[in-house]
Each structure stands twice: as C-alpha cells, then as structure tokens.
Short mmCIF file of the C-alpha atoms (twelve columns), coordinates in Angstrom:
data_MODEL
# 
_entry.id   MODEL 
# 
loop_
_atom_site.group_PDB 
_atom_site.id 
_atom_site.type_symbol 
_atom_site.label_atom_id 
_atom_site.label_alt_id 
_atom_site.label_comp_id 
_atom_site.label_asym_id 
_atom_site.label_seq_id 
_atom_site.Cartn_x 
_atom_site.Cartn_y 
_atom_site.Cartn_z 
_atom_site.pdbx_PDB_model_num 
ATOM 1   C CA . UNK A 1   40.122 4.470   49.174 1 
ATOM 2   C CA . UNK A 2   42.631 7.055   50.353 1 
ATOM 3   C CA . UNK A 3   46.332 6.516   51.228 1 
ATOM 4   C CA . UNK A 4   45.251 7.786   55.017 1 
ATOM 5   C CA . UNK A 5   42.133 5.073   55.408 1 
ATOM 6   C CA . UNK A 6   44.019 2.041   53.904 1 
ATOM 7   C CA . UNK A 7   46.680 2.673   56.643 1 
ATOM 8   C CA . UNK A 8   43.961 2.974   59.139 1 
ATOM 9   C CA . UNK A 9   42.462 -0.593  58.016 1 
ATOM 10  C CA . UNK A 10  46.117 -2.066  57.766 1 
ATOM 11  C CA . UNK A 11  46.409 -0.957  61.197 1 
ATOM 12  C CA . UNK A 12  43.466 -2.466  62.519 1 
ATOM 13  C CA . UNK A 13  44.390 -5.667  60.727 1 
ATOM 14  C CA . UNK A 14  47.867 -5.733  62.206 1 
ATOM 15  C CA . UNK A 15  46.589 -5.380  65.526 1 
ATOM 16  C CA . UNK A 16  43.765 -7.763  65.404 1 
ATOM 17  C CA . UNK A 17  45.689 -10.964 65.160 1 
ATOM 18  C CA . UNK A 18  47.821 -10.232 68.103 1 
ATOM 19  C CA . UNK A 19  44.776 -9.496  70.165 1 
ATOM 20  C CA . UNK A 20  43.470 -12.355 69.040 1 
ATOM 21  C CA . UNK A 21  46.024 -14.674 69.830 1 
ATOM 22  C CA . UNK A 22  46.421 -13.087 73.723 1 
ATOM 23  C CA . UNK A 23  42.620 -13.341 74.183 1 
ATOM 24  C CA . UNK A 24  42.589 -16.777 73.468 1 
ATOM 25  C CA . UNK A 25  46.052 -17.687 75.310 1 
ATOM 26  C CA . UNK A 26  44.620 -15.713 78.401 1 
ATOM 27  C CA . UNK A 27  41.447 -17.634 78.397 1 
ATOM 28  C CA . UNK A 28  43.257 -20.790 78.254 1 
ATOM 29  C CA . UNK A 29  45.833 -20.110 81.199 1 
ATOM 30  C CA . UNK A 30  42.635 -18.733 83.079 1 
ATOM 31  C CA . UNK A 31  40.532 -21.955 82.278 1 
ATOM 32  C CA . UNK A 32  44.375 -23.807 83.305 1 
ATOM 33  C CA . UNK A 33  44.810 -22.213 86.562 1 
ATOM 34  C CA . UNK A 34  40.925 -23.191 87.993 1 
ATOM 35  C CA . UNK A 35  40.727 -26.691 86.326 1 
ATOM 36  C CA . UNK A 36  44.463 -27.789 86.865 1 
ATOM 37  C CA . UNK A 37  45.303 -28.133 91.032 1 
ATOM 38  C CA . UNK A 38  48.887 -26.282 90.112 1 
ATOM 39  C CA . UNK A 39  50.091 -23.264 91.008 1 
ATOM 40  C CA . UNK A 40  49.710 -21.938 87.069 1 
ATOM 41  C CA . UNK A 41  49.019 -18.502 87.331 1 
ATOM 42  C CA . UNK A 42  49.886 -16.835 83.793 1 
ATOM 43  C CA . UNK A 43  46.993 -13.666 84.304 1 
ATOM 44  C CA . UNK A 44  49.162 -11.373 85.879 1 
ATOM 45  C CA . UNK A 45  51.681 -11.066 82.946 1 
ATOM 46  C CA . UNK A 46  48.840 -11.876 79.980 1 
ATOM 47  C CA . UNK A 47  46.174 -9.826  81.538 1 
ATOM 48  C CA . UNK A 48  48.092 -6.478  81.217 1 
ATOM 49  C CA . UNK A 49  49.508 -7.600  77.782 1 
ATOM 50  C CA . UNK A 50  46.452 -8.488  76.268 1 
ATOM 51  C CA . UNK A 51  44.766 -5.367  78.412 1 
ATOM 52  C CA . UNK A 52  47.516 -3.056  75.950 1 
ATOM 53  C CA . UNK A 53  46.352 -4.877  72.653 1 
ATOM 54  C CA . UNK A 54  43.065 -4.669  73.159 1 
ATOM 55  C CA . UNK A 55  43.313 -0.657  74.223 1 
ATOM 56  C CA . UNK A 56  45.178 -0.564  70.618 1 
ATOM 57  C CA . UNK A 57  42.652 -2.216  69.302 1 
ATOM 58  C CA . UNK A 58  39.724 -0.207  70.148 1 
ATOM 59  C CA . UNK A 59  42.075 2.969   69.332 1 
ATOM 60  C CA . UNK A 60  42.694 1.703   65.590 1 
ATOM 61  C CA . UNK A 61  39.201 0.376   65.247 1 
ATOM 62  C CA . UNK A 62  37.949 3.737   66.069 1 
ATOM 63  C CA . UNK A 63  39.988 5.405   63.791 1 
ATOM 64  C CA . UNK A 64  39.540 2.801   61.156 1 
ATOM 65  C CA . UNK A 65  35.599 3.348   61.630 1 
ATOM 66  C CA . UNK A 66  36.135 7.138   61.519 1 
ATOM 67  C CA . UNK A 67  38.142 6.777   58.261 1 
ATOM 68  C CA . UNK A 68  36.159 4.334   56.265 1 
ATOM 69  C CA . UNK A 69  32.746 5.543   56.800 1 
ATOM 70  C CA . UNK A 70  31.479 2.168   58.271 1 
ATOM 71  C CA . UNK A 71  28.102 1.590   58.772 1 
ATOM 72  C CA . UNK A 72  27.000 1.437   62.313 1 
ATOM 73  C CA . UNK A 73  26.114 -1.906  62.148 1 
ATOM 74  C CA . UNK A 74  29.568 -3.193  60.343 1 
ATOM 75  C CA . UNK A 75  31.177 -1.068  63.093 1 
ATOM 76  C CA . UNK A 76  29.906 -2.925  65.776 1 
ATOM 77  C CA . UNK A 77  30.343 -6.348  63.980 1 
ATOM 78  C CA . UNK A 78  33.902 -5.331  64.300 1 
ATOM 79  C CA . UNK A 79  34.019 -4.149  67.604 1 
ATOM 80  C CA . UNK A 80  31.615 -7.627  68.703 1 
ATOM 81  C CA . UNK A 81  34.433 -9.730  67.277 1 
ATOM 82  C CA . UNK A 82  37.095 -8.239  69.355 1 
ATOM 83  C CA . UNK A 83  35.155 -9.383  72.386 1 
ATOM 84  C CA . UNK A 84  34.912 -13.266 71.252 1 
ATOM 85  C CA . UNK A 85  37.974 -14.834 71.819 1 
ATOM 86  C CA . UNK A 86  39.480 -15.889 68.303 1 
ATOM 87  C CA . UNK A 87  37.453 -13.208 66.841 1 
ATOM 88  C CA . UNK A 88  40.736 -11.266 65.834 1 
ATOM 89  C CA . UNK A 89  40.974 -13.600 63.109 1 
ATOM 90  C CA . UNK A 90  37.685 -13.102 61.393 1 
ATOM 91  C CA . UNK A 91  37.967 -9.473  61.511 1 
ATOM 92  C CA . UNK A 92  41.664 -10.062 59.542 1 
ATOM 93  C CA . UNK A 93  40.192 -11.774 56.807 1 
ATOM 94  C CA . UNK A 94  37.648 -9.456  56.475 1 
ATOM 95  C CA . UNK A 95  39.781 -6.584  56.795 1 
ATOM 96  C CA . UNK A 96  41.543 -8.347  53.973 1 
ATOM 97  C CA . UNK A 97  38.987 -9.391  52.015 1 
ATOM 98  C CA . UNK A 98  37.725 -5.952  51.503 1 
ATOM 99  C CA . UNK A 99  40.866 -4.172  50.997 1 
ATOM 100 C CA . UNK A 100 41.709 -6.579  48.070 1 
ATOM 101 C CA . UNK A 101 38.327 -5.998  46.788 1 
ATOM 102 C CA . UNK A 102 38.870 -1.752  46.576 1 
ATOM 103 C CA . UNK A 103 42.363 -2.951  45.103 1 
ATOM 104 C CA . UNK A 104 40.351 -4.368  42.297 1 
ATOM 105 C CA . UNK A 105 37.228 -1.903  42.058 1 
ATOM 106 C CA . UNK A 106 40.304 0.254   41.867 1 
ATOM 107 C CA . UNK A 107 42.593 -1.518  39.193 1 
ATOM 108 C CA . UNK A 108 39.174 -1.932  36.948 1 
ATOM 109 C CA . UNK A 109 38.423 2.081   37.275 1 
ATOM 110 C CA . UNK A 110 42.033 3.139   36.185 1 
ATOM 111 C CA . UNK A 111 41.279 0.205   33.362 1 
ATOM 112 C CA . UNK A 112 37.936 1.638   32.370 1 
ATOM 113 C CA . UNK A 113 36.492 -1.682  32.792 1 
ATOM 114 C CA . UNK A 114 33.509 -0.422  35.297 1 
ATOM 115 C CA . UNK A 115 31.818 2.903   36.081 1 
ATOM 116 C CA . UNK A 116 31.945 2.032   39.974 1 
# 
C-alpha cells in the first residue's frame, strides 16, 4: 500500500467516527423533539453539522475507493454503513483492521517470511 492510499484510508477513518457520532446524536434529538412535548429542537444546528461530515465523508470515501482499488461490492458496504446510524464505527474498525493487516503482509515481505 502506497504512502498516498494509506492517507486516503486514514482519512476516511478519521472522518467516519465523527459522522458517526452526529448521525446518531441527530437521530436522537429528532426522536427527542416528536416524543418529548418540549420545545427541544437541536436539528437546526446538528442537521447542517452532520450535513458537512457526511459531505466529507462521501468526498474521502470516494477518494479512498479510487485509491485502494475496492471492489464494487466492499465500496458500497462502506458507503451502506455511512447511511445506518452508528455505522461510522464499523467502517473504523474495519478501516483499521485492514490497514494493520497490509502493515503486517508488509513487515513479513521486507522479512522474507511470505511471497504475498
């Protein structure tokens, strides 16, 4: 993995938590403001800050998808998660998982250990 698509997946992992965390905050002030009789009405300052994360979001995943050489499929998966609310953490992890595994495919090719 190149110095230019690890920063592109970093991205997309430092982004997806945030968006994560406004989706779900959003929904919760939303689900607040029609269950609750108050006057709670938290969308108009969430709903354009979670609006900007998400447009970052979709910008990094892009060029993330455009970097790594994703499958269509895994593309999508990514892209599907960003819609779920919470789903910014299970992209992160999975961001993570598989930049710790090219860490180590990489580690064991400098080592000679594998042909991969």
């Amino acid at each position: 993995m190149d110095l230019k698509t690890a920063s592109a997946i970093r991205r997309l992992r430092l982004i997806s938590v945030p968006e994560g965390v406004s989706w779900i905050i959003l929904a919760t002030c939303t689900v607040i403001k029609y269950t609750v009789a108050s006057g709670f009405d938290a969308a108009p300052v969430l709903g354009p800050i979670h609006g900007v994360l998400f447009v970052l979001y979709v910008v990094f995943w892009a060029d993330a998808w455009n970097r790594a050489k994703w499958a269509k499929g895994k593309a999508a998966l990514y892209f599907a998660y960003s819609i779920i609310p919470g789903g910014g953490f299970v992209i992160e992890r999975a961001l993570r998982r598989e930049a710790e595994d090219a860490v180590i495919a990489a580690r064991a090719r400098k080592e000679g250990a594998v042909n991969a």
